[in-house]
Short mmCIF file of C-alpha atoms in Angstrom, two decimals:
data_model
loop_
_atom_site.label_atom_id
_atom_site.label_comp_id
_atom_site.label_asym_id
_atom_site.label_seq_id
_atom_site.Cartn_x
_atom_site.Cartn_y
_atom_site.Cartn_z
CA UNK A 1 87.46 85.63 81.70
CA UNK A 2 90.81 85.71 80.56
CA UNK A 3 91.62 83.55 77.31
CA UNK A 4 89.71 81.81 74.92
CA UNK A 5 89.86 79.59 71.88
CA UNK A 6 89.60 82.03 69.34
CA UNK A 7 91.17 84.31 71.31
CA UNK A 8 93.84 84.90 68.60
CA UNK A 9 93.96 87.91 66.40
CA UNK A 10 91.65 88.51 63.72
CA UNK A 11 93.05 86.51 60.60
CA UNK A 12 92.77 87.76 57.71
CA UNK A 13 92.51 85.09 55.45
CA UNK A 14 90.75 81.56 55.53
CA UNK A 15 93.63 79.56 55.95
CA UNK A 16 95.36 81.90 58.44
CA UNK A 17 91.50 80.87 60.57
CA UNK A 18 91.49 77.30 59.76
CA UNK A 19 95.51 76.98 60.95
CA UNK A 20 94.44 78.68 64.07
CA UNK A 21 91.58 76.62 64.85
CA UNK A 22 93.78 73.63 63.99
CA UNK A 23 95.84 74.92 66.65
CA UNK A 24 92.77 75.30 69.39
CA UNK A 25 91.70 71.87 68.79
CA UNK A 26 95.17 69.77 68.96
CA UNK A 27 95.84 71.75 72.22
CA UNK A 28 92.66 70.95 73.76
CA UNK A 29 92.96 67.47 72.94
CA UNK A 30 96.65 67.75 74.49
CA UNK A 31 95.11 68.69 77.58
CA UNK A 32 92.20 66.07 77.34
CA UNK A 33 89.74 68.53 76.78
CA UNK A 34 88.62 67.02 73.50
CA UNK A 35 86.50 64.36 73.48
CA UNK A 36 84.89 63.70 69.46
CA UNK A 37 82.82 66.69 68.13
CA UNK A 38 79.66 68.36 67.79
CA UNK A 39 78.14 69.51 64.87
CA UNK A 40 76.70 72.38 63.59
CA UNK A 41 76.69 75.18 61.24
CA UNK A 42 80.74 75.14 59.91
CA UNK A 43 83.31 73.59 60.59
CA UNK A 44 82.91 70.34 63.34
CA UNK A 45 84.38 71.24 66.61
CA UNK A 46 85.90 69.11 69.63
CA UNK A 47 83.68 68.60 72.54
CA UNK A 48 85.81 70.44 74.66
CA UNK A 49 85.81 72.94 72.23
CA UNK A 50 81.79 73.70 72.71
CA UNK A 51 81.88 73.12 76.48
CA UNK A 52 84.74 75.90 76.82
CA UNK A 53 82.53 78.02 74.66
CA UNK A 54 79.94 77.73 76.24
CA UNK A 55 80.93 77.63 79.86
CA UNK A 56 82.56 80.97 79.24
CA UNK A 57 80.17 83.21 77.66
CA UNK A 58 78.13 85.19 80.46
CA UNK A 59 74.63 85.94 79.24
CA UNK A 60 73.36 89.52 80.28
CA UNK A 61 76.56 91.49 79.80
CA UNK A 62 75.43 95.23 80.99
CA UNK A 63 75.37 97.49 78.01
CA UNK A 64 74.28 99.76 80.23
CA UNK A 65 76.46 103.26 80.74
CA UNK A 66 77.00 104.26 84.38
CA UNK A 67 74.99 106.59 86.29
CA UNK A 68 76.61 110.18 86.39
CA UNK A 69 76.54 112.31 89.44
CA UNK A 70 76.29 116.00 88.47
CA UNK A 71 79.33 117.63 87.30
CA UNK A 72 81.26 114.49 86.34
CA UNK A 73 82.25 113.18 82.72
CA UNK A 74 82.36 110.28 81.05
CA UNK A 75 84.21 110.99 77.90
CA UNK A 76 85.34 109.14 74.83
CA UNK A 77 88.58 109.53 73.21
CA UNK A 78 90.98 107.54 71.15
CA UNK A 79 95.07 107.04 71.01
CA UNK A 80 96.81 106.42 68.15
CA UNK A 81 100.71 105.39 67.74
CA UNK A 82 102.59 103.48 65.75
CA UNK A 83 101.45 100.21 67.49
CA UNK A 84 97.66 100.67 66.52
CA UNK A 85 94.93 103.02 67.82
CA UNK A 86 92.17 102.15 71.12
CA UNK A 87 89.40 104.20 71.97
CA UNK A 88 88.91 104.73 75.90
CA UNK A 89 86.85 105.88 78.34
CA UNK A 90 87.74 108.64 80.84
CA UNK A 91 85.82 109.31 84.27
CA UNK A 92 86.43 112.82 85.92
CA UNK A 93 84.76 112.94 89.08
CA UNK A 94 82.96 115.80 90.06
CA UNK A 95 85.05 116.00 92.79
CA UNK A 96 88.30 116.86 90.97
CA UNK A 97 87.46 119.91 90.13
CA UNK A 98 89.57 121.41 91.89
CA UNK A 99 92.48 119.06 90.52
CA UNK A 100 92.81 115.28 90.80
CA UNK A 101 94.52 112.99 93.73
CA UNK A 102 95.44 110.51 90.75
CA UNK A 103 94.87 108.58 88.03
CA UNK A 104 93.99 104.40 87.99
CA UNK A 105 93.77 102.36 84.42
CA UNK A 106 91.36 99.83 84.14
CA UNK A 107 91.89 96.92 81.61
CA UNK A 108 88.90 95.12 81.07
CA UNK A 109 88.59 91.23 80.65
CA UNK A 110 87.43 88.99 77.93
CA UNK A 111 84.05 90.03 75.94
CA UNK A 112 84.22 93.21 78.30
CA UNK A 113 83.41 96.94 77.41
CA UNK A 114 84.73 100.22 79.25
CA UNK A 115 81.31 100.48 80.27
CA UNK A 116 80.28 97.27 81.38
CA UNK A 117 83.44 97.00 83.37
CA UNK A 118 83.05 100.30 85.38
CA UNK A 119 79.70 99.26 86.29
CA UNK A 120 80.73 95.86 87.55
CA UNK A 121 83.85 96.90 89.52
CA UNK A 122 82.10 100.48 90.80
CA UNK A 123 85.09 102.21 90.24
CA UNK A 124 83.34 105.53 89.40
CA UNK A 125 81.96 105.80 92.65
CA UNK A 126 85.12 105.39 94.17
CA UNK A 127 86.84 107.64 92.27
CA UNK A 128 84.45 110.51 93.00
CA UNK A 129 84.97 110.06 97.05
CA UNK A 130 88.97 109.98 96.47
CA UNK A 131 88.93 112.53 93.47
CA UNK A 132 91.30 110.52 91.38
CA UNK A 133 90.77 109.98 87.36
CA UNK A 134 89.77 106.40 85.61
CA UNK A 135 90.76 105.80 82.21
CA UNK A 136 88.92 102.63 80.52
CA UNK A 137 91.56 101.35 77.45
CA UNK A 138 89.19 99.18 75.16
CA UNK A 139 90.64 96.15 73.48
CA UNK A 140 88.52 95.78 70.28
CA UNK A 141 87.69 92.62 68.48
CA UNK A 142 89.44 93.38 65.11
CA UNK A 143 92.82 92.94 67.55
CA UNK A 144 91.62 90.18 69.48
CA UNK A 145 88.57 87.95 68.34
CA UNK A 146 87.00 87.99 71.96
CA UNK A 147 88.11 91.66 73.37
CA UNK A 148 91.14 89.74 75.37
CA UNK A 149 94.37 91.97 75.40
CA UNK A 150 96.55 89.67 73.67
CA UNK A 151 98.78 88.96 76.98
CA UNK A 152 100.10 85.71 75.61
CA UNK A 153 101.31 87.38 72.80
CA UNK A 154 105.34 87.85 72.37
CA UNK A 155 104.53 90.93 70.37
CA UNK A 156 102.66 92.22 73.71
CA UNK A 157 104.83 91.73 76.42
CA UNK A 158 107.71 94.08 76.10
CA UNK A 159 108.07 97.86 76.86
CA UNK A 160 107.47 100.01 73.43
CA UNK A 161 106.11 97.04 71.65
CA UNK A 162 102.50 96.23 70.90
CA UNK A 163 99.44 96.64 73.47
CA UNK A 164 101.93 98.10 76.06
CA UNK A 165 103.08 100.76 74.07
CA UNK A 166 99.58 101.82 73.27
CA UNK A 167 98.12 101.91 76.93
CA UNK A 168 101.48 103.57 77.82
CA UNK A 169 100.95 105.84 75.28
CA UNK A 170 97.04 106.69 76.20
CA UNK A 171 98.18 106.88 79.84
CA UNK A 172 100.42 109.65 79.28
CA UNK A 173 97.84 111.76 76.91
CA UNK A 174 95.76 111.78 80.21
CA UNK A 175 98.12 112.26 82.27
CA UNK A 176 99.08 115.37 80.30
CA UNK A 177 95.80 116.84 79.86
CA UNK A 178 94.39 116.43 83.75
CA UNK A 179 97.66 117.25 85.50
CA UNK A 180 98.13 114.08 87.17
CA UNK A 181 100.86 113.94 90.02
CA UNK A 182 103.70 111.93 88.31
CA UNK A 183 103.96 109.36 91.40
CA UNK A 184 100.06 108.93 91.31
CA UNK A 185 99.26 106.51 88.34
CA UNK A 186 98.30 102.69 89.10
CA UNK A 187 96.67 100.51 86.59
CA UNK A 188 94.79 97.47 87.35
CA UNK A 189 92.58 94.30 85.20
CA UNK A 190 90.45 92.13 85.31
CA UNK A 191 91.56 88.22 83.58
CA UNK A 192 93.18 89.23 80.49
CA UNK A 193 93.47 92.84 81.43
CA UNK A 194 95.19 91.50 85.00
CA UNK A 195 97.80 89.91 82.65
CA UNK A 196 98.27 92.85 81.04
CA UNK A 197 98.22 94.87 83.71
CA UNK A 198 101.17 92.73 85.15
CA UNK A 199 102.85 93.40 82.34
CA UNK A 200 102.98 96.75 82.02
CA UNK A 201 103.66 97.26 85.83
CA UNK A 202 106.78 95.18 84.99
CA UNK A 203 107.36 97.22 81.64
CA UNK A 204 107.14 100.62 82.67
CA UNK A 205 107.66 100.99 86.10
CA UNK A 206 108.49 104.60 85.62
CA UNK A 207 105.03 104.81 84.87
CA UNK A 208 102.62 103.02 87.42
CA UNK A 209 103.38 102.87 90.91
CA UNK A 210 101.09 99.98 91.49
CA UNK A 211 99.24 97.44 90.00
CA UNK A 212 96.10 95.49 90.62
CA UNK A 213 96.05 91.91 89.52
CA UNK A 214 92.21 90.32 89.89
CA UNK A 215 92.26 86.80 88.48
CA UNK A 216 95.20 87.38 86.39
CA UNK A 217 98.43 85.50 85.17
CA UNK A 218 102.17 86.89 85.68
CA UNK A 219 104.59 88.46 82.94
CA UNK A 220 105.95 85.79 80.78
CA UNK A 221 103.54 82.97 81.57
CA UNK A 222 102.57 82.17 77.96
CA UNK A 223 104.21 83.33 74.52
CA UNK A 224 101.20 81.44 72.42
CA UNK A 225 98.04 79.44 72.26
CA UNK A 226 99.13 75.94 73.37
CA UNK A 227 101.28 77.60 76.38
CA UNK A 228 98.36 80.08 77.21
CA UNK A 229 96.12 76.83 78.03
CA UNK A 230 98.74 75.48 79.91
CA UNK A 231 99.15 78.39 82.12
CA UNK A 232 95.91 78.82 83.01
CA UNK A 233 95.48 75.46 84.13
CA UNK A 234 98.15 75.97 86.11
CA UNK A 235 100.65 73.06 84.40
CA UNK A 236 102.69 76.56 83.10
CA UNK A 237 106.48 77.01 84.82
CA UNK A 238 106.77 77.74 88.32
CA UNK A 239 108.47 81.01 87.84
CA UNK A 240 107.19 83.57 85.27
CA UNK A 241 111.10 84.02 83.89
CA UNK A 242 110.24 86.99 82.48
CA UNK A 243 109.90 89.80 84.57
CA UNK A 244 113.14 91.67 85.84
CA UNK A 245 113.93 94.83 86.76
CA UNK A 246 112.55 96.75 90.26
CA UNK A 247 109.13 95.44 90.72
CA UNK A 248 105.99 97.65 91.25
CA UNK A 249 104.26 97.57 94.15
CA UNK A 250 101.39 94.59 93.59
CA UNK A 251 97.70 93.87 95.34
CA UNK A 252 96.32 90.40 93.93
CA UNK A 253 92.97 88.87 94.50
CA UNK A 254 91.70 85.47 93.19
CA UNK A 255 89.22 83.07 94.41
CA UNK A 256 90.14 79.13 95.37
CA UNK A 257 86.72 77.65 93.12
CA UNK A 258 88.27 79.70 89.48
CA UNK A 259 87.89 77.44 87.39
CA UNK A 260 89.75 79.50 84.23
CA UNK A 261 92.53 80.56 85.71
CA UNK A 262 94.18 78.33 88.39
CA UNK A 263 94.17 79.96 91.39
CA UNK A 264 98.39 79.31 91.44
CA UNK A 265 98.71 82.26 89.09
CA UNK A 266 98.00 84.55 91.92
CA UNK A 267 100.58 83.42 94.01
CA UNK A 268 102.89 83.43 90.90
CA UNK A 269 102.55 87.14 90.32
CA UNK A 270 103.13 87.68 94.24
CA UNK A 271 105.98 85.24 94.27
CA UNK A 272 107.35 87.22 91.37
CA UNK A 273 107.60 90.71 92.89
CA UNK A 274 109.31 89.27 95.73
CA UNK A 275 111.71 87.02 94.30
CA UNK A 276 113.00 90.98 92.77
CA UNK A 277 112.20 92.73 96.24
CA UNK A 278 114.60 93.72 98.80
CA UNK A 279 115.86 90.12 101.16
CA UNK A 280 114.79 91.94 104.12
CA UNK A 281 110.73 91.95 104.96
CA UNK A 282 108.44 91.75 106.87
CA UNK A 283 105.01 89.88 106.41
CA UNK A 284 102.15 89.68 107.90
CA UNK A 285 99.09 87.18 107.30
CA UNK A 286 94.93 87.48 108.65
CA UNK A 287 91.63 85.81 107.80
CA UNK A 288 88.81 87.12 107.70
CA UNK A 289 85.33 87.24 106.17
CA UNK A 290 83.57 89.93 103.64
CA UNK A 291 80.31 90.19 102.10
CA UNK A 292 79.66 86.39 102.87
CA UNK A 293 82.71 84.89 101.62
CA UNK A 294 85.67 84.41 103.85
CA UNK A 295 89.20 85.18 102.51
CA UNK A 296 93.11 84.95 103.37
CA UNK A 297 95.42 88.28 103.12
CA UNK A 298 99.26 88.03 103.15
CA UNK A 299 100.99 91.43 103.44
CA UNK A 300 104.70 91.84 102.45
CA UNK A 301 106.33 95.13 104.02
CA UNK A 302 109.43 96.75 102.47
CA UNK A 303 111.96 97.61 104.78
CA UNK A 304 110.24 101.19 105.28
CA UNK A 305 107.04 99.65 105.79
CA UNK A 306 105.58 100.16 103.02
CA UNK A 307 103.13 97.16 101.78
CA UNK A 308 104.99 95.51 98.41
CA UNK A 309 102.76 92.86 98.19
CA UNK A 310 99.14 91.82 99.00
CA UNK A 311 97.65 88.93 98.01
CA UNK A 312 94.17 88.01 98.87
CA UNK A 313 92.89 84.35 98.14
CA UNK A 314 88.84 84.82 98.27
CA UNK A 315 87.34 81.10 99.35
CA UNK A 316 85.15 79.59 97.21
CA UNK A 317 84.65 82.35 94.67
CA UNK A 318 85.17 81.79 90.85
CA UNK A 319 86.42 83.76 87.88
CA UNK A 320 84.70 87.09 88.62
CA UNK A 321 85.41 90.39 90.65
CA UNK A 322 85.11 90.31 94.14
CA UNK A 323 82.58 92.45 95.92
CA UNK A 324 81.39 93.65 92.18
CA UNK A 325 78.45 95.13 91.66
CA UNK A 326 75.33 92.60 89.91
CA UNK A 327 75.17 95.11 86.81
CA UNK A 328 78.24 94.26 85.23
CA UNK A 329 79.45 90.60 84.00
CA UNK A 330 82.14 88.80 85.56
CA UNK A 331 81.16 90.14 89.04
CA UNK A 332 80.42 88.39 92.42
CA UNK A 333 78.80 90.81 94.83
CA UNK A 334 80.16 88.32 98.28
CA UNK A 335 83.79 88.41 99.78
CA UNK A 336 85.90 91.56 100.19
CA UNK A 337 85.03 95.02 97.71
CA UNK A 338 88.58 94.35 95.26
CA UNK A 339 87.85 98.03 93.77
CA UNK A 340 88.05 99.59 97.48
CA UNK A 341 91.47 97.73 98.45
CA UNK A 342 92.85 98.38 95.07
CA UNK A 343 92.21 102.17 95.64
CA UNK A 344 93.17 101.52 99.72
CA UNK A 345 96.57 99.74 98.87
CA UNK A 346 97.01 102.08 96.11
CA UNK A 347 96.91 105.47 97.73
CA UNK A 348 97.69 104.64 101.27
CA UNK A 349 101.03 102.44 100.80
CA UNK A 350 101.68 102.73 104.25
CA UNK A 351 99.94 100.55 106.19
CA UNK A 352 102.19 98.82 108.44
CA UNK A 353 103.07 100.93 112.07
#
């Protein structure tokens, strides 16, 4: 998932909470999602309010750490700068001992761990046939009230401010210590960590030389609350404004039936990178069908022909990661593996001639 009411950061004092969950309810009732209140233990809430709630939590969230294969790691660390300090998770393959291809940053979504998302999107395994590194940034609650990076913050948008400064920071430290090739980082999310992901592709693009977008929104789509429900309904601007700069090379997935992010924000952060791409392309489109779940691909080629853009639009799949495996949440097991194209477009840029 990506954002939720109470998806603020932690207040710290009862009027700072009751101001923000003035705010939740007068935008849901903005956007007709109100409709009277239920009542319960505290405050009364809007209608909408519970519904949301409810239709967003995910029972059975895997707690569950991932299998290890002999000779790989699965370590904890934390990063501290000026911004704040995360813990993450790091996954060395067995198969890098000899030195690793890479290195890909996953940014979980909403009410995720490090673990539960590297079960659900099988990365691990993935990363032990290529021999690249996976580094698991965890948002915690006392910075976000639901685990969302805070992607619709101001305060988290910019290069050497906030959230981005502290994944940039942790992404270097591992860089450092595993001798990753310089040209051979990528990062990628899920929801809230595909915004952010966005973002920091768009911040530092000195840094990643790809990013993977999975149900995400672009740079610049929301700067608070009441705009972050409007983007994700798709009723945000047509052009994320934002982002500027060379953009970094971009694979997107969402499915047509998501029902909490509008399926439009996909083509926004495609639409984005090319509107700051090179005027002369070449693109390519195919249909197919994956896992049970048919799916449209559009391919944008650089003038070298190297792929800029892919954007796959998964039919009739919701807010979950496609071709995920059933032990993490926020996973659909049909339509095309995400985590294998990711790693495809990712380390093969070259895919046209």
């Amino acid at each position: 998932m990506d954002f939720k009411p109470g998806a603020w950061r932690s207040a710290k004092t009862g009027a700072r909470i009751d101001s923000a969950t003035d705010l939740v309810n007068r935008t849901l009732a903005r956007h007709g999602l109100a409709s009277g209140s239920v009542q319960g233990e505290g405050p009364a809430q809007p209608a909408g309010l519970s519904d949301m709630l409810a239709r967003f939590r995910q029972p059975g969230q895997s707690t569950a750490e991932p299998v290890l294969p002999e000779g790989a790691t699965f370590a904890e660390d934390s990063f501290t700068c000026a911004a704040g300090t995360r813990r993450y998770r790091t996954y060395v393959p067995a198969s890098a001992r000899d030195g690793a291809t890479g290195l890909v940053v996953m940014l979980h979504g909403c009410t995720q761990t490090p673990e539960d998302f590297a079960v659900g999107t099988g990365m691990n395994a993935l990363a032990e046939e290529h021999r690249f590194i996976v580094v698991y940034p965890h948002q915690t609650r006392g910075d976000n009230a639901q685990s969302c990076w805070n992607w619709f913050s101001r305060g988290d948008q910019r290069r050497d401010r906030g959230e981005p400064s502290i994944i940039a920071g942790l992404t270097r430290e591992v860089i450092a210590r595993h001798g990753v090739p310089a040209d051979r980082t990528f990062i990628a999310g899920l929801s809230a960590g595909a915004a952010m992901a966005v973002i920091m592709g768009d911040a530092y693009p000195d840094l990643f030389g790809g990013v993977g977008a999975h149900s995400g929104l672009p740079t610049g789509a929301a700067n608070d609350v009441p705009s972050a429900f409007a983007a994700m309904g798709g009723q945000g601007a047509t052009s994320a404004g934002t982002a500027k700069g060379t953009p970094v090379r971009t694979i997107v997935f969402h499915g047509t039936a998501d029902a909490t992010v509008h399926p439009s924000n996909g083509e926004r952060i495609a639409q984005s990178v090319l509107d700051r791409g090179p005027r002369q392309n070449l693109q390519t489109e195919d249909k197919g069908q994956a896992g049970g779940r048919a799916f449209r691909r559009c391919t944008t080629y650089d003038t070298d022909g190297t792929a800029a853009v892919e954007h796959w639009v998964v039919e009739g799949m919701g807010h979950a990661w496609s071709g995920g495996k059933p032990g993490g949440s926020y996973t659909d097991a049909q339509g095309p593996d995400a985590s294998a194209e990711m790693v495809r477009f990712f380390f093969t840029p070259r895919t046209n001639g």
